[in-house]
Short mmCIF file of C-alpha atoms in Angstrom, two decimals:
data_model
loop_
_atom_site.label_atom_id
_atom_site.label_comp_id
_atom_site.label_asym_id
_atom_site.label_seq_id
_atom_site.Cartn_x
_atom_site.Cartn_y
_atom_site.Cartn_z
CA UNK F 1 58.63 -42.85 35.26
CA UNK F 2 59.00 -41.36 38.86
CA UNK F 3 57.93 -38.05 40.10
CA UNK F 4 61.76 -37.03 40.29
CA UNK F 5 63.03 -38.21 37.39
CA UNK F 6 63.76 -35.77 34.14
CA UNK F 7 61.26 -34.40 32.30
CA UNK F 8 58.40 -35.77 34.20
CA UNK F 9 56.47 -32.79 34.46
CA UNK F 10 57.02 -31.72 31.04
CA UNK F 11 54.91 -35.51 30.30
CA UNK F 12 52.43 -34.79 32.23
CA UNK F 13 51.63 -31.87 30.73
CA UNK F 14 51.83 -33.07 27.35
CA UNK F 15 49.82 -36.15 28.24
CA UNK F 16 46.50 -33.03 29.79
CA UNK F 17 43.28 -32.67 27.51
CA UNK F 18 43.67 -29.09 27.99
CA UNK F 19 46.60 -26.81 26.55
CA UNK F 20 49.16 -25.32 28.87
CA UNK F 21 50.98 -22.12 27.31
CA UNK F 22 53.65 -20.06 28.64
CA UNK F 23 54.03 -16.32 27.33
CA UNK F 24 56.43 -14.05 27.74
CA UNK F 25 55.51 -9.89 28.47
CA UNK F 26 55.51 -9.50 24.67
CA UNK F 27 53.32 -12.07 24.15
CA UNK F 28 55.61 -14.57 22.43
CA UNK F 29 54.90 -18.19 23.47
CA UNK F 30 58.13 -19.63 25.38
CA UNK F 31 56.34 -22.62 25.95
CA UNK F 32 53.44 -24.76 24.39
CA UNK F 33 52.21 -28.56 25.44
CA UNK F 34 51.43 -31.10 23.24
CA UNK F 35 48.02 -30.76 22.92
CA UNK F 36 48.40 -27.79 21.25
CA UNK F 37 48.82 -29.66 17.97
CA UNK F 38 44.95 -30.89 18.53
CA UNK F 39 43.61 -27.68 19.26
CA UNK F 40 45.37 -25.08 16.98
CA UNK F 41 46.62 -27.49 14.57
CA UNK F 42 50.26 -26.18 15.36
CA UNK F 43 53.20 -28.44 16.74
CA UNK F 44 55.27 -26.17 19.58
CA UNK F 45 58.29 -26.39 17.59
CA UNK F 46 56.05 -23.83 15.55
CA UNK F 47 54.56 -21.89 17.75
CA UNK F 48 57.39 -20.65 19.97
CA UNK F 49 59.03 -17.36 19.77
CA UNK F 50 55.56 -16.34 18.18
CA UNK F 51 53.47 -13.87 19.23
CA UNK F 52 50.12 -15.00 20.21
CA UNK F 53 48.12 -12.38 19.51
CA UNK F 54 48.39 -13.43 15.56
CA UNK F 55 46.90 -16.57 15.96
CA UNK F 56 43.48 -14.56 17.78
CA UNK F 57 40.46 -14.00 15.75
CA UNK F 58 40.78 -10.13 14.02
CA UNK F 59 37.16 -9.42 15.86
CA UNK F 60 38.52 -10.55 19.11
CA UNK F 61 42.30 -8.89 19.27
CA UNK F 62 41.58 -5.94 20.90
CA UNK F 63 39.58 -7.59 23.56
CA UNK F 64 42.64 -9.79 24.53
CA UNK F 65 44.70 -7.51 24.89
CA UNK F 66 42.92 -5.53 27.06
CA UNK F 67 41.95 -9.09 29.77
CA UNK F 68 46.31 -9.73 29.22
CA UNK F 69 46.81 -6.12 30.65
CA UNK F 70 44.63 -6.54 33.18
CA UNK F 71 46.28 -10.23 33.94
CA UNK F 72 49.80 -8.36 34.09
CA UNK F 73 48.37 -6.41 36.46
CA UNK F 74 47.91 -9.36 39.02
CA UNK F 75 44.54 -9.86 37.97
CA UNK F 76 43.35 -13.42 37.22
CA UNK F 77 41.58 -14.68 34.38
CA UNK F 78 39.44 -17.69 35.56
CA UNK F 79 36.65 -17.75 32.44
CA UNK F 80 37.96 -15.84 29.21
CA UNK F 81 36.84 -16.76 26.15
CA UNK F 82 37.81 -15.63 22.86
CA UNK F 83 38.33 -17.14 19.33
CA UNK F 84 41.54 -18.30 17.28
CA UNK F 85 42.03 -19.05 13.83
CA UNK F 86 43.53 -22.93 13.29
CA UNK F 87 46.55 -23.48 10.76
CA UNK F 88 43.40 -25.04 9.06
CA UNK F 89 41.66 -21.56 8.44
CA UNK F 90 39.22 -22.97 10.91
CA UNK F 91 37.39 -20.60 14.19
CA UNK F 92 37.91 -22.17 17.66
CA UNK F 93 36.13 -20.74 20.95
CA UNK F 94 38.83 -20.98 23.83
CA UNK F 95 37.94 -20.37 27.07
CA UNK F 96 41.19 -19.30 29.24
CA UNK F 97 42.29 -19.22 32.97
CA UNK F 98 45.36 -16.92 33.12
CA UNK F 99 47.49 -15.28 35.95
CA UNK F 100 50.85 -13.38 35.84
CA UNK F 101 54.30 -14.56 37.28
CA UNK F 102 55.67 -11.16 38.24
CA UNK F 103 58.93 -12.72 39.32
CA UNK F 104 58.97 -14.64 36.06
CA UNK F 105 57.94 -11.97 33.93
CA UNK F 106 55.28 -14.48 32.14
CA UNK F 107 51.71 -15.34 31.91
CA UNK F 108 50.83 -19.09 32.46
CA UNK F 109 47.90 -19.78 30.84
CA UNK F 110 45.69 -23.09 30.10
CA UNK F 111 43.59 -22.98 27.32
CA UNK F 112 40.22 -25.29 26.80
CA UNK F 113 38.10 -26.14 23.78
CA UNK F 114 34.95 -24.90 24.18
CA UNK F 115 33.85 -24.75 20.69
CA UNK F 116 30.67 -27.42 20.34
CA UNK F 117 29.40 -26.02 23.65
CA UNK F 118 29.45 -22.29 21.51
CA UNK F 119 27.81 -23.68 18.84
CA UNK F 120 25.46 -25.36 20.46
CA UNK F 121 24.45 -21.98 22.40
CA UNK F 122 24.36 -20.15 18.95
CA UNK F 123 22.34 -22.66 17.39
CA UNK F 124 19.53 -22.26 20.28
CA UNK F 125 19.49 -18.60 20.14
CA UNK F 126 19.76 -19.07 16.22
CA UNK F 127 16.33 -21.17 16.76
CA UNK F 128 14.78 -18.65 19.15
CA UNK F 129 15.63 -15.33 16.87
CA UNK F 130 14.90 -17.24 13.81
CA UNK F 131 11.26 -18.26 15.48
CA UNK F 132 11.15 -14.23 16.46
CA UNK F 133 11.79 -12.88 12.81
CA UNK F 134 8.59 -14.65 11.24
CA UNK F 135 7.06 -11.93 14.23
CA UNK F 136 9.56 -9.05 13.56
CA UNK F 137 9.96 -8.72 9.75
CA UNK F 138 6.86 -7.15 7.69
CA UNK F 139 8.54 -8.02 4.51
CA UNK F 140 11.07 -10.77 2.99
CA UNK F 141 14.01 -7.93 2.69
CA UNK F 142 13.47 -7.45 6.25
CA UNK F 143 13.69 -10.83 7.41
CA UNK F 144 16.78 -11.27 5.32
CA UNK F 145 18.52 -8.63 6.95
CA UNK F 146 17.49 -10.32 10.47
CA UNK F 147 18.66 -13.72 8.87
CA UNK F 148 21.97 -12.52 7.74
CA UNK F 149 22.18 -11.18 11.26
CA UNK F 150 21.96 -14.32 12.43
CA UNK F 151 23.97 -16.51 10.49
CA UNK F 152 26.79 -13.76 10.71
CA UNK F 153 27.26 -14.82 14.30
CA UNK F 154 27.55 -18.44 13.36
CA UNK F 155 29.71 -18.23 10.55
CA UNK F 156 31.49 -15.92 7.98
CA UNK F 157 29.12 -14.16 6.22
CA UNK F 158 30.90 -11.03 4.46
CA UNK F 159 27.97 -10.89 1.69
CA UNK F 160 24.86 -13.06 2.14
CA UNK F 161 21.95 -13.59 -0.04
CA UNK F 162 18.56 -15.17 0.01
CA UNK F 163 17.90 -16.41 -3.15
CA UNK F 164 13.88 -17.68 -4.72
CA UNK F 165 13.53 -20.13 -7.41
CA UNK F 166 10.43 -19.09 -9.46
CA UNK F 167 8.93 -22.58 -10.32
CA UNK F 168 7.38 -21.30 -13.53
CA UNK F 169 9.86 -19.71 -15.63
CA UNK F 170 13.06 -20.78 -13.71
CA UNK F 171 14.58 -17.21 -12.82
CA UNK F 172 15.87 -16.57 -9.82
CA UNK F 173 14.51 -13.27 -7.30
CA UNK F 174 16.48 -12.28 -4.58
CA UNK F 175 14.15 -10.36 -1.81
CA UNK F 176 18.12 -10.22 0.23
CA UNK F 177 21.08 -9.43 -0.83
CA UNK F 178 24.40 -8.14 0.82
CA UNK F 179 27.81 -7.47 0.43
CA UNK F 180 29.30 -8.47 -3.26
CA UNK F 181 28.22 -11.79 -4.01
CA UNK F 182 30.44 -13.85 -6.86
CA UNK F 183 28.61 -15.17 -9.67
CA UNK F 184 24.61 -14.24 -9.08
CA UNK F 185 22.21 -13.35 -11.15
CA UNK F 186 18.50 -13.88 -12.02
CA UNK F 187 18.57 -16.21 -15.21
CA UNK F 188 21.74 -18.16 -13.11
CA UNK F 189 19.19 -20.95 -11.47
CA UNK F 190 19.03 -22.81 -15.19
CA UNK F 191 22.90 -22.33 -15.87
CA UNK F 192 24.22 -25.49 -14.38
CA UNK F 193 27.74 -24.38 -14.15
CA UNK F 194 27.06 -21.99 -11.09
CA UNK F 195 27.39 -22.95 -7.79
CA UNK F 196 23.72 -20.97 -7.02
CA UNK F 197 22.59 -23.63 -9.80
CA UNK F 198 24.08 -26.43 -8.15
CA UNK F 199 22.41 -26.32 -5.20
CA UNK F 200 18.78 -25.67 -6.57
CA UNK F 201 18.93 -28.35 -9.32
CA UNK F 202 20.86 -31.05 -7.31
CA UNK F 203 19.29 -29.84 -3.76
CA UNK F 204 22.65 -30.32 -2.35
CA UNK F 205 24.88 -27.85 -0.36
CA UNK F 206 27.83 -26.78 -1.97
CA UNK F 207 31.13 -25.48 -0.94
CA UNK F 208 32.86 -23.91 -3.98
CA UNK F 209 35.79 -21.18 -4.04
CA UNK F 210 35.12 -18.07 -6.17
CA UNK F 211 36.81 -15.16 -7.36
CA UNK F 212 40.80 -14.18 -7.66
CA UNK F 213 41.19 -15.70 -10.73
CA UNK F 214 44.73 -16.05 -11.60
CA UNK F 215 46.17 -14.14 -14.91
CA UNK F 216 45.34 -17.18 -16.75
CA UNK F 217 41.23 -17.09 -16.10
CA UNK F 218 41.78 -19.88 -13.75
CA UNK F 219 40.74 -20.27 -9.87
CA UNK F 220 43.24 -22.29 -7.70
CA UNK F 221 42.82 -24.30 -5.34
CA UNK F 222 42.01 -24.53 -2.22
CA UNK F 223 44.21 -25.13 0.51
CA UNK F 224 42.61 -27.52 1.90
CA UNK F 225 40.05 -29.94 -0.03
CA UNK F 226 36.14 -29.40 0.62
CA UNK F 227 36.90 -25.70 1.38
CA UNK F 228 36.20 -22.74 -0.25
CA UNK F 229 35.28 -18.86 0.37
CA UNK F 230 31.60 -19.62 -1.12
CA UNK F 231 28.53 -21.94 0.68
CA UNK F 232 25.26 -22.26 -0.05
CA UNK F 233 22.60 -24.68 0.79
CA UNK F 234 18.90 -25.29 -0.59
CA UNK F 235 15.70 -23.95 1.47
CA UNK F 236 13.59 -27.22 1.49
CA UNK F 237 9.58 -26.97 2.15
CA UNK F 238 7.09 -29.46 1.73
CA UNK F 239 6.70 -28.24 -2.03
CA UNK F 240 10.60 -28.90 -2.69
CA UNK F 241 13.85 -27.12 -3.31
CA UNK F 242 12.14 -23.11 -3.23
CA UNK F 243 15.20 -20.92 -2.88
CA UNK F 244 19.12 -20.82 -1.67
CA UNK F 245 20.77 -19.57 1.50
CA UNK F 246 24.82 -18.22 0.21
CA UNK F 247 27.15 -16.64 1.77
CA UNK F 248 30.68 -16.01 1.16
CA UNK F 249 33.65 -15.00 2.89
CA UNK F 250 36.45 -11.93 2.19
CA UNK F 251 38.89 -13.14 4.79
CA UNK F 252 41.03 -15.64 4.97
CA UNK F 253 39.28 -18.29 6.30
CA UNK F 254 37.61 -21.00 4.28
CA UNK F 255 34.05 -22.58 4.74
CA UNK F 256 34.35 -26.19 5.42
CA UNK F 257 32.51 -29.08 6.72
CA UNK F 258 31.26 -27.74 10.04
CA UNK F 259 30.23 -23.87 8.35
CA UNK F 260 28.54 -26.37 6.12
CA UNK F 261 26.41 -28.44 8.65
CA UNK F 262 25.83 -25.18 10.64
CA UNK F 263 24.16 -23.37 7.34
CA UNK F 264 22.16 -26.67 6.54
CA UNK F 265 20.87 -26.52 10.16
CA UNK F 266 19.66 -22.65 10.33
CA UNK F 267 17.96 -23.50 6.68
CA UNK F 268 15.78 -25.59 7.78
CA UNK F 269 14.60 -23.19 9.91
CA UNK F 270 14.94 -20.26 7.45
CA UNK F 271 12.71 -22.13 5.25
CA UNK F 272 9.78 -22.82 7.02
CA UNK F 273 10.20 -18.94 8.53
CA UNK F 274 10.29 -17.68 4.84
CA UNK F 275 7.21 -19.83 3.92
CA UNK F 276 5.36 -18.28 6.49
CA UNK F 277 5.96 -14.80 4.88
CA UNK F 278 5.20 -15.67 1.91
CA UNK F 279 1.59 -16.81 2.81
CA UNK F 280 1.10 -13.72 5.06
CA UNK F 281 2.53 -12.18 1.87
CA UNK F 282 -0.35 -13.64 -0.05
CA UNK F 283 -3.18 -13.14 2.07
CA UNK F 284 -2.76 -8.92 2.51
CA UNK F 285 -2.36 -9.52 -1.00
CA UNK F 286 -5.94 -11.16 -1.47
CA UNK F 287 -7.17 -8.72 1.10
CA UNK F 288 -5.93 -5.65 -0.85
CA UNK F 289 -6.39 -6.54 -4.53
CA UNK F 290 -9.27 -7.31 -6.84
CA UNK F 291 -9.00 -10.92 -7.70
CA UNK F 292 -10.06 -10.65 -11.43
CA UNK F 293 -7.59 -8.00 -12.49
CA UNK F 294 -4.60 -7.98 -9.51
CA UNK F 295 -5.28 -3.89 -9.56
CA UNK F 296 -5.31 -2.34 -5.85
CA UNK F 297 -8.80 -2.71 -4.63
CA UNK F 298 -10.97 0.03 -3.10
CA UNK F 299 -9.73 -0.50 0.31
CA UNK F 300 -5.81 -0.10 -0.89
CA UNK F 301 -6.84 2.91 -3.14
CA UNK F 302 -7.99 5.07 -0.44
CA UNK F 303 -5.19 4.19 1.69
CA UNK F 304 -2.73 5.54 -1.18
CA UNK F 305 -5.11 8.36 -1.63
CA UNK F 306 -4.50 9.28 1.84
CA UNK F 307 -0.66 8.65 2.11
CA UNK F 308 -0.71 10.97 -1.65
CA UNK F 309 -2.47 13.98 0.36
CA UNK F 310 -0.39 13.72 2.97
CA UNK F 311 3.04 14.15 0.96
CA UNK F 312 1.26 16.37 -1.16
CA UNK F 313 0.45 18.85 1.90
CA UNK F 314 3.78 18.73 3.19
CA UNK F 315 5.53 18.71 -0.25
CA UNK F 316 3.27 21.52 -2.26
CA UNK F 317 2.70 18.72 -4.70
CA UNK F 318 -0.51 18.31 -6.86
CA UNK F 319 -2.59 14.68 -6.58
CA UNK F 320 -4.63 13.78 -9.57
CA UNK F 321 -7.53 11.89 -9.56
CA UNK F 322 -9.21 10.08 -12.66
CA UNK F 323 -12.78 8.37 -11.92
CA UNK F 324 -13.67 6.23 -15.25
CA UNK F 325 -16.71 3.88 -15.93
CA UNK F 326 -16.73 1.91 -19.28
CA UNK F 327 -20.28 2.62 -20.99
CA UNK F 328 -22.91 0.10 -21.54
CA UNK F 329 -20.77 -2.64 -20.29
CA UNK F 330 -23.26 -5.50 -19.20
CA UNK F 331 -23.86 -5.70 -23.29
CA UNK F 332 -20.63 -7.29 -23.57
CA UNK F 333 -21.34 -9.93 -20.93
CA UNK F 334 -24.61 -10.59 -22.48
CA UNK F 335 -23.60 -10.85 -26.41
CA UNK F 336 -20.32 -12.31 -25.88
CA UNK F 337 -20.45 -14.05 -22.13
CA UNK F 338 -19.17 -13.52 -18.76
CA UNK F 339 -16.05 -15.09 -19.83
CA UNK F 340 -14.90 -13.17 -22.10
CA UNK F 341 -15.89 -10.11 -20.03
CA UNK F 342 -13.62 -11.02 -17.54
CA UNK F 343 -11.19 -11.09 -20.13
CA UNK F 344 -11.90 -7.25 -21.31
CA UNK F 345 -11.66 -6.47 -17.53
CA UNK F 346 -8.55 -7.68 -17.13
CA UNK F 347 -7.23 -6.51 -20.61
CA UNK F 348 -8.57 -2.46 -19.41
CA UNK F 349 -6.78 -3.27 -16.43
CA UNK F 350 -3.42 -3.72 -17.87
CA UNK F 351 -4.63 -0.90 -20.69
CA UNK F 352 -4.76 1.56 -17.87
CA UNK F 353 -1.76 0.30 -15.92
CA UNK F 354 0.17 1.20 -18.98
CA UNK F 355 -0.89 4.66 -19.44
CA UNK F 356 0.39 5.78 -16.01
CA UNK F 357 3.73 5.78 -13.95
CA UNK F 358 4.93 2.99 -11.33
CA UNK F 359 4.28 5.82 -8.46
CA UNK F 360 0.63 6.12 -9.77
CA UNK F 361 -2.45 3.82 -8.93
CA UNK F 362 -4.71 2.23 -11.36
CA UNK F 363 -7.80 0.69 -8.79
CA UNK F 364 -11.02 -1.53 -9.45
CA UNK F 365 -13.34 0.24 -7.32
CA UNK F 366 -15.76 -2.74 -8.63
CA UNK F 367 -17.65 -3.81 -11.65
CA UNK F 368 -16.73 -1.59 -14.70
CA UNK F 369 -15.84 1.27 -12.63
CA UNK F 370 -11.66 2.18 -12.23
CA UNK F 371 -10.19 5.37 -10.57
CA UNK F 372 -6.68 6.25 -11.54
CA UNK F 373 -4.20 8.20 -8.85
CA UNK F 374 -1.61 10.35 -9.82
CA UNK F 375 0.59 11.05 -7.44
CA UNK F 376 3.27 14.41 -7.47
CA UNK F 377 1.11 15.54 -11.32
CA UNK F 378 2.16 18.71 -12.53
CA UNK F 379 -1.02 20.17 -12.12
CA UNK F 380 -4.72 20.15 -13.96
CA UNK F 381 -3.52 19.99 -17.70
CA UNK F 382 -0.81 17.25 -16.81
CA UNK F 383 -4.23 15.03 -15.53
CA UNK F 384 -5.97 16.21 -18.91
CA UNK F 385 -3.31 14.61 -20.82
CA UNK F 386 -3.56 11.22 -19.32
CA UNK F 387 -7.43 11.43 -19.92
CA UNK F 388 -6.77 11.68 -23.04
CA UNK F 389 -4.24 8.59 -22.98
CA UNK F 390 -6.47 7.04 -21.38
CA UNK F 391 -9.61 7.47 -23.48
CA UNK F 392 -7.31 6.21 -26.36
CA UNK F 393 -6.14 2.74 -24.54
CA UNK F 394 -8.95 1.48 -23.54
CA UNK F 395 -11.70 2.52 -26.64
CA UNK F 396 -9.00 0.35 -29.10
CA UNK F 397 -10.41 -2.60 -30.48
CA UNK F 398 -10.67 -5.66 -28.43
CA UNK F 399 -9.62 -8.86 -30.34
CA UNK F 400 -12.90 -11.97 -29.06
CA UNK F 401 -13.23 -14.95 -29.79
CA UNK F 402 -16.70 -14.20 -30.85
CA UNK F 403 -15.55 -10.92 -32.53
CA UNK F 404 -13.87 -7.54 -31.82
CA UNK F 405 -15.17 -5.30 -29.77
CA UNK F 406 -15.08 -1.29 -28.93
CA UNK F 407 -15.85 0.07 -25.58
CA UNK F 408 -16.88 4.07 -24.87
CA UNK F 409 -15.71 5.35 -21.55
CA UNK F 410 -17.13 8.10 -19.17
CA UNK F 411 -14.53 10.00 -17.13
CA UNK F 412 -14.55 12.41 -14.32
CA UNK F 413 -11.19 14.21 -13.15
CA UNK F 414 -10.46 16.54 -9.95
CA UNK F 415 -7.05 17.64 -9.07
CA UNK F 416 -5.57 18.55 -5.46
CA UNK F 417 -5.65 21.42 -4.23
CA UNK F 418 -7.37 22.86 -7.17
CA UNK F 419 -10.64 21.04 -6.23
CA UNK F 420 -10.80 19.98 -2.83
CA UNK F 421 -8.22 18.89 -0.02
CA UNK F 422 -9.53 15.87 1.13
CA UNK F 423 -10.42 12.40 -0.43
CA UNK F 424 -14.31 12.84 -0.01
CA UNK F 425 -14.63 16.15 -1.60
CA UNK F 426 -11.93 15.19 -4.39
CA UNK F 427 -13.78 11.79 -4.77
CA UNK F 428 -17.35 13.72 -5.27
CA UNK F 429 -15.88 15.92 -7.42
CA UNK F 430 -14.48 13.21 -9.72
CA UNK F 431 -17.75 11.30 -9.90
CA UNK F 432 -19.71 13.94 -10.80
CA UNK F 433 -17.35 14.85 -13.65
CA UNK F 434 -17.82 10.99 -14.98
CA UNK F 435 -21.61 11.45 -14.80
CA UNK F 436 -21.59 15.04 -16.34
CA UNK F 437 -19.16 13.66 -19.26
CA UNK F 438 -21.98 10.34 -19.07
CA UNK F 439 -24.91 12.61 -19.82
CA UNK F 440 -23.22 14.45 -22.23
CA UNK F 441 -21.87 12.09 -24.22
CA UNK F 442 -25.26 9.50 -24.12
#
């Protein structure tokens, strides 16, 4: 074919990489090459006469029709990117040089696939935020909210969860959760009909479409096979499958193979980030609680104390403050052994933890001595009462294997502001009321 003959420009055009479109003022394409089909997933026969701003990602509409304004103004566009949504239901990043034909009354435009260089960008800052978090978050929820931050910019991610899979019993914990995620619950790891369960029995990813059940109880179809509005993917350590990344989608696009591979990469990552928590999770853990009954240690106590005065000063609350030491206690070690008086530690441990609220503190100040904080009490006689409760849980028999046992308890009480206003005068005042009630009793 020769330069002059007909229709040789409109075969070189369709024979470019890159995607030539013509657009009128309104935005409708008059004219589309071939490759359009590659890129969008649309022949030309379907995409002229319609408007192009459709076919542009939701997020990314108002945007473009700002940078075509500013093209109609005989402004160039050498380097705009933006996003469309494929016939598929699949996000591409286009990058666009534009410029206006006044004379014409159209915008010439060609249009280039930049999509694996975008992803490969948001993968590295993925890596580089996700390597951040383990520094950022002090907790799990708040590295899940950084994750879902994340993983939002890579993918769909209208509700997101970070699911746990506790080894022992099989339940599921979720320290994340956002948005309104189908078919989730804690007991859902050992019901192998769920996609959560799916992925932490089989350790695969899966790709599953939930939701808008038909009249008849039954999902349909997707559009497109190995789609769906739901993903998730296992979190992998060295132990094993430990948890579940999900998210799911609202809109009308559909997870597919690349969402997929994108998710499995950032998990990876997610996992090891998450393990790292969980040890530093452990270790002010160990640092803050007595390791033979898991109650708040003296160190933790007085830090609650403290945080308790504080509210109750600027609330007008009242603190209460038990100070209890079980009587004559080293006769249980030696008639029935150290073992077993670890085991009536830990047994007035949960005694105690059951005679108070979740806002109060039960504490092992160490050996056979426990204080007990009550935070916003309703004054002197409300900490009388739950002397009294506690004088009655922990002198019940204790079932040995040598025997059963009674203990007697001492107990000292001071209230705030009644008997002091700070933790050392409170705290002296409590101790001397366990060794006044000590003396009188023995």
């Amino acid at each position: 074919m020769t330069m002059d003959r007909p229709g040789f420009l409109d075969h070189v055009l369709d024979l470019l990489v890159d995607t030539v479109c013509v657009v009128d003022a309104e935005g409708r394409y008059v004219y589309v090459s071939a490759s359009c089909e590659r890129l969008l997933g649309y022949t030309p026969e379907e995409l002229v006469g319609r408007n192009m701003i459709e076919l542009v990602h939701p997020d990314d509409r108002e945007r473009t029709l700002a940078a075509a304004a500013d093209i109609m103004r005989d402004h160039p566009q050498t380097h705009f990117e933006n996003r469309y949504v494929r016939k598929d239901g699949r996000v591409v990043d286009i990058m666009w040089s534009a410029r206006w034909s006044g004379r014409d009354g159209l915008r010439l435009a060609v249009a280039r696939d930049v999509t694996p260089i975008k992803r490969a960008a948001r993968r590295q800052s993925a890596l580089y935020r996700l390597s951040e978090a383990a520094h950022e978050a002090d907790d799990l929820p708040a590295l899940g909210r950084i994750i879902h931050g994340i993983i939002a910019e890579l993918l769909p991610a209208d509700a997101f969860l970070v699911a746990l899979d506790d080894a022992v019993d099989g339940t599921l914990s979720f320290p994340y959760e956002a948005g309104a995620m189908a078919e989730v619950s804690p007991a859902m790891a050992s019901d192998g009909a769920t996609p959560i369960a799916r992925v932490l029995r089989a350790g695969e990813p899966v790709i599953a479409l939930v939701g808008d059940e038909a009249s008849d109880g039954h999902r349909p179809a997707p559009s497109t096979p190995g789609t769906g509005n739901w993903l998730g993917v296992p979190l992998v350590s060295h132990a094993g499958v430990v948890g579940a990344l999900a998210v799911q989608t609202d809109g009308e696009e559909r997870y597919g193979p690349e969402h997929l591979e994108l998710l499995q990469f950032v998990s990876t990552q997610v996992a090891t980030v998450i393990e790292r928590k969980q040890a530093e999770a452990r270790l002010r853990h160990m640092a803050l609680h007595d390791p033979l009954t898991d109650l708040p240690n003296r160190a933790l106590f007085h830090d609650r104390f403290e945080v308790a005065l504080q509210r109750a000063r600027r609330d007008g609350e009242h603190v209460g403050l038990l100070y209890l030491d079980l009587d004559d206690f080293k006769k249980v070690n030696d008639n029935f052994g150290h073992e077993a008086g670890d085991a009536v530690l830990r047994e007035v441990a949960r005694r105690l933890t059951g005679c108070v609220r979740k806002s109060d503190t039960v504490a092992r100040m160490g050996g056979d001595e426990f204080t007990v904080l009550l935070t916003n009490a309703a004054g002197p006689d409300a900490v009388f009462l739950v002397m009294e409760k506690v004088r009655a849980a922990v002198c019940a028999p204790y079932d040995l294997d040598g025997g059963r046992l009674t203990l007697s308890v001492s107990m000292g009480s001071a209230a705030y502001p009644h008997d002091g206003q700070d933790q050392d005068t409170l705290l002296r005042q409590a101790d001397a009321s366990m060794y006044t009630s000590k003396a009188r009793e023995g």
